[in-house]
XYZ file of C-alpha atoms in Angstrom:
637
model
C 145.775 163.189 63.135
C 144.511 163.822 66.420
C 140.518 163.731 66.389
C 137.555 163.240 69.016
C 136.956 166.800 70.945
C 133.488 167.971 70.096
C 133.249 171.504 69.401
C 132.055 173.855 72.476
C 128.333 175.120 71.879
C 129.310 178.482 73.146
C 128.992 180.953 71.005
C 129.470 180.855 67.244
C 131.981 179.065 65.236
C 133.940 181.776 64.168
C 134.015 183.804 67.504
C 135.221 179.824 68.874
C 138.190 179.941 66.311
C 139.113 183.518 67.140
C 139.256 182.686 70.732
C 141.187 179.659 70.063
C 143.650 181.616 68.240
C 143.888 185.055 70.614
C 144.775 182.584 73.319
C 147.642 180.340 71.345
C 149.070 183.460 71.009
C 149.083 184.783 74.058
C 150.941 181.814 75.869
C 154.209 182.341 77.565
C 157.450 181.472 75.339
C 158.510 178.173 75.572
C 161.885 178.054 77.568
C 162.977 174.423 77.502
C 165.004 171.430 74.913
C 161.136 172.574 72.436
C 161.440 175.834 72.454
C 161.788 175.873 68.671
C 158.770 173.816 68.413
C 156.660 174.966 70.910
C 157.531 178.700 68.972
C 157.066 177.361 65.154
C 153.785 176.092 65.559
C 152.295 179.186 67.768
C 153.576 181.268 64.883
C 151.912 179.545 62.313
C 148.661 179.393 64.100
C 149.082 183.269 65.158
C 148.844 184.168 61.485
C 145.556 182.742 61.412
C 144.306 185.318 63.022
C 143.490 187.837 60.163
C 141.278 184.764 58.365
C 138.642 184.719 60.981
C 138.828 188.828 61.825
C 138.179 189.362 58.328
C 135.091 186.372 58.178
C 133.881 187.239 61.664
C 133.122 190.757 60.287
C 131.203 189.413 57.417
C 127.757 189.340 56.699
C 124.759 187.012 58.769
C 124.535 185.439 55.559
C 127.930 184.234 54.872
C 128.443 183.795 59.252
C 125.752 180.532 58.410
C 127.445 179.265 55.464
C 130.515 179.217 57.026
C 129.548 177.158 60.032
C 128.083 174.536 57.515
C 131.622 174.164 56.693
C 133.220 170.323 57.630
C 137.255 172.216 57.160
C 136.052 174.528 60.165
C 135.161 171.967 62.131
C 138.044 170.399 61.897
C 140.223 173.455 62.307
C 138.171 174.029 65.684
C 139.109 170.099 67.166
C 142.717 170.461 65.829
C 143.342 174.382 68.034
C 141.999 172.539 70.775
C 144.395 169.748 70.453
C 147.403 172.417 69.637
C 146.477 174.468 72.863
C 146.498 171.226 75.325
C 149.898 170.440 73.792
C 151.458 173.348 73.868
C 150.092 174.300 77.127
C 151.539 170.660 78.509
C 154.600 171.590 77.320
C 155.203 174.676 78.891
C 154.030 173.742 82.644
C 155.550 169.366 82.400
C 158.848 168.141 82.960
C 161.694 169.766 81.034
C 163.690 166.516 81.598
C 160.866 164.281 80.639
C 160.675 166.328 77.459
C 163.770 166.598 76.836
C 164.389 162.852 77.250
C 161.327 161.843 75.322
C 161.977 163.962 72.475
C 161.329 161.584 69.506
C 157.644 161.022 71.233
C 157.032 164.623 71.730
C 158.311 165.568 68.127
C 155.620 162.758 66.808
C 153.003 165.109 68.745
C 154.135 168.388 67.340
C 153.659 166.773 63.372
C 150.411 164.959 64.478
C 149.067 168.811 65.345
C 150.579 170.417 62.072
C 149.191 167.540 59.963
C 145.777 168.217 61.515
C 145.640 171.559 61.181
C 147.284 171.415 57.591
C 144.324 168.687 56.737
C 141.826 171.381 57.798
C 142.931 174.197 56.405
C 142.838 171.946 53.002
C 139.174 171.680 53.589
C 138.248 175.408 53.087
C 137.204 176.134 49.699
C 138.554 179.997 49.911
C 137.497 181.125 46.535
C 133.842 180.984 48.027
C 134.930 183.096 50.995
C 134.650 186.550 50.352
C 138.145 187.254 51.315
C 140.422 190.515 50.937
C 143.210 189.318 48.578
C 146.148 190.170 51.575
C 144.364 187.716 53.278
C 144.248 184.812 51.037
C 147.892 185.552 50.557
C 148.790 185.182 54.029
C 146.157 182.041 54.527
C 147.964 180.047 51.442
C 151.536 181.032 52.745
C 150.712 179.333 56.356
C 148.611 176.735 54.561
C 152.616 176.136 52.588
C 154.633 176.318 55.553
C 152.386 173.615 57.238
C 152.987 171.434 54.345
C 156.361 171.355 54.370
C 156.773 171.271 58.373
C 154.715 168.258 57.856
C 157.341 166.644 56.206
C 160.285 167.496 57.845
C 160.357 167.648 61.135
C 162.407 169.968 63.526
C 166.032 168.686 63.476
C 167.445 167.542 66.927
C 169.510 169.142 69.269
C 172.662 166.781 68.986
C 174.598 168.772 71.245
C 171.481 168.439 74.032
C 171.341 164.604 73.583
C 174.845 163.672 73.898
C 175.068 165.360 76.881
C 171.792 164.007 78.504
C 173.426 160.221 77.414
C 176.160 161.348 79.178
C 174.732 162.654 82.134
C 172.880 159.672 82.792
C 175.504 157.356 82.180
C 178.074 158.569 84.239
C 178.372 158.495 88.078
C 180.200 162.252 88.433
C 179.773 163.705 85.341
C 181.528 166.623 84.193
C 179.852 169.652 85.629
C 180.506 171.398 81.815
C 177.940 169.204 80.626
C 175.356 169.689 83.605
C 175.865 173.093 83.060
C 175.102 172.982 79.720
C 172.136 170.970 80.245
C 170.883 173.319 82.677
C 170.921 175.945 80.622
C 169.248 174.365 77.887
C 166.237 173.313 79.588
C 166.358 176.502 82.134
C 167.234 174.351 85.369
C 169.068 177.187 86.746
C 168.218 177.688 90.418
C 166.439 176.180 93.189
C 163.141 177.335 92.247
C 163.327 175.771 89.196
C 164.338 172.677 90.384
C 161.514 172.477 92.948
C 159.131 173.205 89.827
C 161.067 170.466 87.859
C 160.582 168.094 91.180
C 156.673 169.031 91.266
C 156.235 167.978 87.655
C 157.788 165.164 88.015
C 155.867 164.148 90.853
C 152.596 164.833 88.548
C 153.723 162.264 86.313
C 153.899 159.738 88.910
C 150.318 160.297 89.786
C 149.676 160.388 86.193
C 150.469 157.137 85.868
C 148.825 155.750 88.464
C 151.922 155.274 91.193
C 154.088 153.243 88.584
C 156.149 155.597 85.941
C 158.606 152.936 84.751
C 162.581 153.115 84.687
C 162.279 156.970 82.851
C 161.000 158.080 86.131
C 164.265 156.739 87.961
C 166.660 157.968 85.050
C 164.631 161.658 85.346
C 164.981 161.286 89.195
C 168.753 160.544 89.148
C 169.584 163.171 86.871
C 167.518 165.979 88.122
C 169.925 165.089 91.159
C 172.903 165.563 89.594
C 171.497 168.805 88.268
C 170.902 169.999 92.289
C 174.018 168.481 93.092
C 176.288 170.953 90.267
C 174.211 173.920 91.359
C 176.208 175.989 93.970
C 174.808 176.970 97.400
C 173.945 180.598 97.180
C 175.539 182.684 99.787
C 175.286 186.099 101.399
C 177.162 188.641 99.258
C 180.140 190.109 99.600
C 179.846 193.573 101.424
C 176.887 192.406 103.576
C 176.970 193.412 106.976
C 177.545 191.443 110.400
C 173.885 192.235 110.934
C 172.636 191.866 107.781
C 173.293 188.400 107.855
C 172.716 187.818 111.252
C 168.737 189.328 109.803
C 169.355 187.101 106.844
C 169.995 184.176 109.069
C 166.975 184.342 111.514
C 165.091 185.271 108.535
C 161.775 182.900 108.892
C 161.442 181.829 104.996
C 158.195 180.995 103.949
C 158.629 176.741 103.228
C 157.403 176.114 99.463
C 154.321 173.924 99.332
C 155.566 170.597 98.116
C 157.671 170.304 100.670
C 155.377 170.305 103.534
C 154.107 166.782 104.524
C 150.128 166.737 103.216
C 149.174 164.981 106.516
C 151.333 167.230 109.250
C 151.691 170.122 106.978
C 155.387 170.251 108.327
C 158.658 170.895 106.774
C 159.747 166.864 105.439
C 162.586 165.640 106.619
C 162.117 162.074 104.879
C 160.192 161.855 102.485
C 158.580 158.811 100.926
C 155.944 157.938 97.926
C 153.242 155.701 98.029
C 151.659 154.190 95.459
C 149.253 156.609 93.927
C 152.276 158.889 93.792
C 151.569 161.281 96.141
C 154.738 162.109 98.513
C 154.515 162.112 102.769
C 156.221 162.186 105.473
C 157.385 158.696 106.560
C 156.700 158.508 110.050
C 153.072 160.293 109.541
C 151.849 157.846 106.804
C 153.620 155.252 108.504
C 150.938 155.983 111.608
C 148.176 156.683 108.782
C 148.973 152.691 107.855
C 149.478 151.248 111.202
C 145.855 152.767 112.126
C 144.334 150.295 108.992
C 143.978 152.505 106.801
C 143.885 151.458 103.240
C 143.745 154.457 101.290
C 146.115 157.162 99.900
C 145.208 160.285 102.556
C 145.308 162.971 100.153
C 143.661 161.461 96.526
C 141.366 158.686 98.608
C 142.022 156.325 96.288
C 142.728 152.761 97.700
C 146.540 151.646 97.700
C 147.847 149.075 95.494
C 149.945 148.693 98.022
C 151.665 149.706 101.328
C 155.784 149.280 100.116
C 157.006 153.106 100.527
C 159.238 154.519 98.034
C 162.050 156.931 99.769
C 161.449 160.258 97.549
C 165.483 160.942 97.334
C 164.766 164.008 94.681
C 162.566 165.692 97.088
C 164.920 165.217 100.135
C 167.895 166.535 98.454
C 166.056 169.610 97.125
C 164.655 170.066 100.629
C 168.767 169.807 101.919
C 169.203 172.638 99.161
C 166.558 175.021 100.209
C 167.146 174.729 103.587
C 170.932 175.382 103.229
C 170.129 178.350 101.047
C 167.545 180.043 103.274
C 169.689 179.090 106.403
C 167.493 176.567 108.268
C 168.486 173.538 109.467
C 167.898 170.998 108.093
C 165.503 168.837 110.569
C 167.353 165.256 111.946
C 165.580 162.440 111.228
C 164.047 161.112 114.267
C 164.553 157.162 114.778
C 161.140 155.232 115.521
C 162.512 153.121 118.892
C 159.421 152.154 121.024
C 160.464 151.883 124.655
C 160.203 148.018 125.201
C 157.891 147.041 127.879
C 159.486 144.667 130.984
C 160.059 141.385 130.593
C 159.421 141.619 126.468
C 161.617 139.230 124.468
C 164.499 141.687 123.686
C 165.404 142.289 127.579
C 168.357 140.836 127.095
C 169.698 142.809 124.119
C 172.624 144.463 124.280
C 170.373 148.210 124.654
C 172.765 150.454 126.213
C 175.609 149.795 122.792
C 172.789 149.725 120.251
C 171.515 153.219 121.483
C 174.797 154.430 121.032
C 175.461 153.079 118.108
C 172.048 154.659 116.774
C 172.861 158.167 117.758
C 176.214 157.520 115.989
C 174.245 156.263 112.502
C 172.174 159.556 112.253
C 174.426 162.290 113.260
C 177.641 160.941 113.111
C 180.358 161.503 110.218
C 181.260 159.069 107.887
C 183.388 157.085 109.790
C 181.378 157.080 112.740
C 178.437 156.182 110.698
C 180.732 153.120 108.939
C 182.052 152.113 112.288
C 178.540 151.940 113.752
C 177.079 150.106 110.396
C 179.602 147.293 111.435
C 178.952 147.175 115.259
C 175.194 146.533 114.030
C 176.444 144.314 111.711
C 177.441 142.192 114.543
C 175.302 142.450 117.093
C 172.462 141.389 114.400
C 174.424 138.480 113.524
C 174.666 137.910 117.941
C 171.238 136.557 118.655
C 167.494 136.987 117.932
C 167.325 139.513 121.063
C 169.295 141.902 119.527
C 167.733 141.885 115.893
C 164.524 143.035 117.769
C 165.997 145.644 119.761
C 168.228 146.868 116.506
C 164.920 147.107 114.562
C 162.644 148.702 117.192
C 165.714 151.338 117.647
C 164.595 152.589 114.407
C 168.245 151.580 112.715
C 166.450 149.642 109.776
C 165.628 153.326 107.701
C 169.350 154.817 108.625
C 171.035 151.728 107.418
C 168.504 151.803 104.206
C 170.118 155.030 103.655
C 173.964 153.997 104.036
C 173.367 151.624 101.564
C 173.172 154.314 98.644
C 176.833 155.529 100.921
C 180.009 156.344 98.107
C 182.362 154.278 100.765
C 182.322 150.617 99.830
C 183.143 149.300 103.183
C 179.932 151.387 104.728
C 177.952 149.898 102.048
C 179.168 146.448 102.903
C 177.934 146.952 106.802
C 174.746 147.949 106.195
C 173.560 145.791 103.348
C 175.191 142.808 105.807
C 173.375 144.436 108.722
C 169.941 144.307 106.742
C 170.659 140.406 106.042
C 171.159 139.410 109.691
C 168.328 141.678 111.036
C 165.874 139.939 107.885
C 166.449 136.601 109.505
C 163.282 138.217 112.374
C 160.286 137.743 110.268
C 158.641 140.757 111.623
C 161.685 143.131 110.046
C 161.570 141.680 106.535
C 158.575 144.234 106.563
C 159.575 146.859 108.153
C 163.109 146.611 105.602
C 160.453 146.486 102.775
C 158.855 149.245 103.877
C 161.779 151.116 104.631
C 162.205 151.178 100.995
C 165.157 149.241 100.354
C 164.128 147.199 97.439
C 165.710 149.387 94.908
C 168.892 150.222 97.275
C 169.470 146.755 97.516
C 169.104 146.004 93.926
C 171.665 149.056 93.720
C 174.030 147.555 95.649
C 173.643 144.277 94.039
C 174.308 146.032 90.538
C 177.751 148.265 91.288
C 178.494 147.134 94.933
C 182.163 145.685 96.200
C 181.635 141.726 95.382
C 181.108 140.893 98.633
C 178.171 143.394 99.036
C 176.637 142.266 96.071
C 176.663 139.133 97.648
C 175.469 139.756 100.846
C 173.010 141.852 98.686
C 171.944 138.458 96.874
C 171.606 136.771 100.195
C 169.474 139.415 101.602
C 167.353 139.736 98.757
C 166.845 135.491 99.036
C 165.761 136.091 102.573
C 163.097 139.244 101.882
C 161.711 136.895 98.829
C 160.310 134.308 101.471
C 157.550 136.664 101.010
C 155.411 136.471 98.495
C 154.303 139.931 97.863
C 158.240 140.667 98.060
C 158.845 138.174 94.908
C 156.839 140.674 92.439
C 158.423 144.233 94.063
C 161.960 142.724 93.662
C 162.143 141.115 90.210
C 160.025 144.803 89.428
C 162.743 146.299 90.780
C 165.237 145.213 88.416
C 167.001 142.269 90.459
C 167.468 139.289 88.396
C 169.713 140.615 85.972
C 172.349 141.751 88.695
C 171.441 137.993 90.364
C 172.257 136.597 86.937
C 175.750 138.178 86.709
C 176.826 137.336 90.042
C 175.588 133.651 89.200
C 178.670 133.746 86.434
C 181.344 135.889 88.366
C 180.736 135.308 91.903
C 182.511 133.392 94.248
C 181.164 129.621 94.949
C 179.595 131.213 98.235
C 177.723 134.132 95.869
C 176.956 131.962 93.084
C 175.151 130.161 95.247
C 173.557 133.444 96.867
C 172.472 134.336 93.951
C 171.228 131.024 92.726
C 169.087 130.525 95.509
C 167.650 133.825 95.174
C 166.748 133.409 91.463
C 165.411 130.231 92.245
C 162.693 132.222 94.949
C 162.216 134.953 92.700
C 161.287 132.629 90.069
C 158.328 130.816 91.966
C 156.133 134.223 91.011
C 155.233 133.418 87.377
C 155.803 136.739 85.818
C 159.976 136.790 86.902
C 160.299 133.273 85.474
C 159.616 135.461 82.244
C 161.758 137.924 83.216
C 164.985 135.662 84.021
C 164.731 134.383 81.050
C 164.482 136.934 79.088
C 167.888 138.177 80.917
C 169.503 135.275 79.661
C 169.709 132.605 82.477
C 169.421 129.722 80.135
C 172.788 129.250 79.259
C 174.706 129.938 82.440
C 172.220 127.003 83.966
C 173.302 124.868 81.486
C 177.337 125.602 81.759
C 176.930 125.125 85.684
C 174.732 121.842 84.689
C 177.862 120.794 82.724
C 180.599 121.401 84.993
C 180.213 118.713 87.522
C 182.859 119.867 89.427
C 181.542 123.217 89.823
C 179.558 122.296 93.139
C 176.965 124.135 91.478
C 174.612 121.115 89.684
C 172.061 121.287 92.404
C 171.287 124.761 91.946
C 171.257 124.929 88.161
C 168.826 121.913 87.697
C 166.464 123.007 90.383
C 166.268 126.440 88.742
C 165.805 124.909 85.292
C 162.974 122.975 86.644
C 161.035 125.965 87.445
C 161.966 127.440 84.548
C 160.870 124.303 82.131
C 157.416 125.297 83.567
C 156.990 128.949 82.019
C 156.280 128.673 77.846
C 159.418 131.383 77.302
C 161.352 129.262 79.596
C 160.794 125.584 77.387
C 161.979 127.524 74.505
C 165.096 128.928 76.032
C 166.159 125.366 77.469
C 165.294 123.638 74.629
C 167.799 125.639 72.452
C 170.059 124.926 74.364
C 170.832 121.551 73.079
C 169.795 120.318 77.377
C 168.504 116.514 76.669
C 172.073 114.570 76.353
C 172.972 116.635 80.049
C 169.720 115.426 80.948
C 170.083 112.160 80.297
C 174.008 111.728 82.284
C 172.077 113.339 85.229
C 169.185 110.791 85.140
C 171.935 107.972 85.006
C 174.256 108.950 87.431
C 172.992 111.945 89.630
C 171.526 112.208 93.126
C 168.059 111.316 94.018
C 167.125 115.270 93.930
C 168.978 116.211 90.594
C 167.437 113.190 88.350
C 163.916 114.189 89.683
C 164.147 117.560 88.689
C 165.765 116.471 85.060
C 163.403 114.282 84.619
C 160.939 117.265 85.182
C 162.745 118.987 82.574
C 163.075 116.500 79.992
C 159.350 116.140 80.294
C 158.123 119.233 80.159
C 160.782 119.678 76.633
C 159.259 116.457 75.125
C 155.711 116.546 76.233
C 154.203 118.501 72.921
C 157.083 119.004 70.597
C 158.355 116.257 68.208
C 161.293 117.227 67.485
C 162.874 116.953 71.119
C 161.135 113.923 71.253
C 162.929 112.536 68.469
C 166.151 113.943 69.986
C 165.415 111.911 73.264
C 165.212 108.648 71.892
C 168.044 109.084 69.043
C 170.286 109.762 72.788
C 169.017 106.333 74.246
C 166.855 107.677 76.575
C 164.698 104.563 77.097
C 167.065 102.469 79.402
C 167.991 105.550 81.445
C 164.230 106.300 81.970
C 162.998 102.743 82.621
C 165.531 102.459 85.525
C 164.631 105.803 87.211
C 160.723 104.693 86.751
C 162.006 101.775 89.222
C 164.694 103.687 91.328
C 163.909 107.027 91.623
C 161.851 109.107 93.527
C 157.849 108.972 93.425
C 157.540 112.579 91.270
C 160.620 111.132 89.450
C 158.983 107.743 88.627
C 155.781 109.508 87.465
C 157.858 111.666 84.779
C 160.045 109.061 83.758
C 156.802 106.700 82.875
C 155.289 109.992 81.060
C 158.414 110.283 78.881
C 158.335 106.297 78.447
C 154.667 106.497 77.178
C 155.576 109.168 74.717
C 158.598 107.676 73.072
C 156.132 104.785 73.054
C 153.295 106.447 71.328
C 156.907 107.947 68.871
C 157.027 104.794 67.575
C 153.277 104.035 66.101
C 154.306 106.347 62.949
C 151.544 104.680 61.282
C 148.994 106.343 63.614
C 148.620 110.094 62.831
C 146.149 110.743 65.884
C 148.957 109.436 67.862
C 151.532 112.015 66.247
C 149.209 114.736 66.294
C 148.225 114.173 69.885
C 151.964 114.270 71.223
């Protein structure tokens, strides 16, 4: 039951109710996946109506008894609960409704149950009541019993195709247009609506929805995407649509930049949610400012998020009111003489740029790969490429259907990372989650050279949290088993950064990095030893990640690598072995049934300093194993 509001002090109790009920009633019809909610429960309050007509026009005598009642009281808190809801409903998201239906049900019987549970605490038969109207009380009073119980049944249709339509790349446009007319996502304008409330969950949540937000995103995308362009109609005249076509259409509100108040051309979110245009809150943040322009609330963060459900519903409008859409302008500074980049190769790489914005797609996949390689050239050029403004325009090739354009750009974004000063500006540029993308359903060799770029952006650590956020270290953990030796190692060494920031070590393992680790630890020839056992290491660290490894049946592996491996590798088993033994008995006991002393004794004389320390740690428990009679020993261990 949903309890808490106080009731308002306006007015009498009755007149409250009334009120309450008169304005249930008159709310618009729900047109979305609850419409058959939404509808059952306004009904069923709407017949309340006649109750508090009938006691409002009673005597001053009976008016005080009746606000001495608690099942009023009640009633009053439970309307005010029903109205938020239902009013929520009608004006949120249709897709986050729709996709959150089991939560959103759970509301709807959490309002009939409270109302229900009022309406039980009436006593009636002292209520001087026309009979009609204890009839019609006691039949909604029934109704709300056995909604209580049973809750609306789903619309199976509805949620296979939403499955669907989030599952599949293309889906069939049957389906879309079956979900559109479901939840009412017929046109433009109700897209842009759709957009907005979106957007208001973002800031709802304080800048940081979750995966549903990119799943709503992606799919109210597709929805745009199966919509058709609307176009003049046949019959219209010459000059009709030549009117039609100079036509100045009034640009809807959201899609005017808060700061210029200009028609976005690419827009991006920061963290409280709110939505800009990039190059004006990119100024806003290169002044030092710290705060979000439009709320004033202070930034978590300055990463910004490229707003691709906005941008493609601004491509829509502006196609079907006839405006161009505005190019995106490129954010090259005019170096000054004798800077470090005067001996880039300028005159190609300004070329090359005007080619990436406006070119087609082969122009634009020809030009990814002449960037490619002149990033790759020297540190002259990587300066010049990035001050060109090409980092956002290859950020947005990277989400491009052609593989081999894809390939170029996320390669283009690794050789420009190796400059410091870009890793930022790539960051910023919002290719986290395009990267992560590409990483996830790329060719293999972008997925690799999406691994290796990711490794590079990691170096810093603010980067480390956004990209295992992002979704990373699963993708990293598949291309650690299927990759070739050069992406297995891409990926390894990326995991291995990632996994410095406490909170991804968590996250890797929960992914289910364990046991590759340990089939790479086993298969010497594999070239891939080094790797494993460093990343185990940092693992062996994390709580989550001692459990993992020590299912894993790790300590006779251990022990071959503390005999006969490198300096490096029996260092960082011996880390491991430590951090399994030190507090648990059991792989203790496993440690010195496999003969670990004479392995450990000579690496406490041979092996490195951090090496000799954990080996004489290991020693001193296996030691401490063997005084069974002492239980403060056990207990201690």
């Amino acid at each position: 039951m949903i309890m808490g509001l106080t009731c308002d002090s306006e007015g009498p109790l009755l007149s409250q109710l009334a009120e309450l009920v008169k304005e249930i009633s008159g709310l618009p019809e729900c047109r979305n996946s609850c419409k058959k909610m939404h509808g059952n429960l306004v009904r069923r309050i709407k017949l309340l109506s006649p109750l508090f007509e009938e006691l409002r026009d009673g005597n001053e005598e009976s008016m005080i008894k009746i606000e001495e009642i608690k099942g009023f009281e009640l009633l009053k808190v439970a309307l005010d609960s029903a109205k938020e809801l239902l009013k929520s409903i009608n004006e949120g998201s249709k897709l986050y409704q729709a996709l959150q239906k089991d939560q959103i049900t759970y509301k709807f019987q959490q309002m009939t149950e409270a109302i229900e549970v009022a309406l039980n605490e009436i006593p009636y038969d002292e209520l001087d009541l026309l009979e009609e109207v204890q009839e019609q009380i006691e039949l909604v009073h029934a109704q709300l019993r056995r909604a209580k119980g049973r809750p609306d049944s789903p619309d199976l249709q509805l949620e296979h195709d939403l499955v669907v339509a989030q599952k599949e790349k293309d889906p069939d446009h049957a389906i879309l247009k079956r979900i559109s007319d479901k939840l009412q996502l017929r046109t433009i304008n109700d897209l842009t609506k759709e957009s907005v409330a979106l957007h208001e969950l973002v800031i709802a949540s304080g800048g940081n929805p979750g995966e549903r937000f990119e799943e709503m995103a992606s799919l109210l995308k597709k929805l745009k995407d199966s919509i058709p362009t609307e176009k003049p109609e046949a019959g219209t005249s010459e000059g009709e649509k030549g009117s039609m076509k100079h036509r100045s259409p009034v640009i809807p509100d959201d899609f005017r930049c808060p700061i210029s108040l200009e028609l976005m051309k690419d827009p991006v979110i920061v963290s409280t949610g709110q939505t800009y245009e990039r190059s004006c809150i990119q100024k806003w943040l290169d002044a030092g400012h710290k705060t979000c322009p439009k709320t004033q609330q202070t930034l978590l963060h300055t990463a910004l998020t490229p707003n691709y459900v906005l941008k493609s519903l601004i491509a829509l409008w502006c196609e079907s009111n006839s405006v161009e859409l505005p190019k995106k302008q490129g954010t090259c500074r005019s170096r000054k003489s004798g800077s470090s980049a005067s001996d880039c190769d300028r005159t190609a790489i300004i070329a090359l740029m005007e080619k990436l914005a406006n070119g087609n797609s082969e122009e634009q996949r020809a030009a990814a790969g002449e960037l490619r390689l002149l990033a790759k050239r020297n540190a002259d050029n990587r300066v010049c490429i990035a001050e060109a403004g090409a980092i956002p325009l290859l950020v947005e090739l990277l989400s491009s259907m052609d593989p081999r354009t894809q390939e170029h750009a996320v390669t283009a974004l690794l050789n420009l990372s190796i400059n410091d000063s870009n890793k930022g500006t790539i960051v910023n540029a919002g290719a986290i989650p395009d990267i992560v993308d590409v990483l996830k359903i790329g060719s293999m060799e972008a997925r690799e050279n999406a691994a290796a770029t990711l490794f590079s952006l990691s170096v810093i650590d603010e980067n480390k949290v956004a990209i295992g956020a992002a979704g990373a270290i699963p993708a990293l953990i598949k291309l650690l088993c299927e990759g070739s030796p050069r992406g297995k190692k891409d990926a390894a060494t990326a995991i291995f950064n990632l996994s410095i920031y406490q909170g991804n070590k968590a996250r890797a393992v929960r992914a289910g990095i364990v046991p590759p680790l340990m089939r790479l630890l086993k298969d010497a020839g594999g070239g891939m030893v080094d790797e494993a056992l460093a990343i185990l290491a940092i693992l062996a660290s994390h709580q989550e990640g001692k459990a993992a490894i020590g299912q894993a049946d790790p300590i006779p592996v251990l022990l071959e690598v503390i005999r006969t491996g490198s300096p490096r590798n029996r260092e960082n088993a011996a880390a491991v072995l430590w951090s399994l033994c030190t507090g648990n008995l059991e792989q203790l006991k496993i440690a010195k049934e496999s003969s670990a002393e004479e392995a450990l004794k000579d690496l406490s004389e041979s092996g490195t300093d951090r090496a000799k320390r954990k080996a004489g740690s290991i020693l001193e428990l296996l030691q401490r194993l063997e005084v069974k009679e002492d239980p403060v020993s056990l207990s201690s261990l």
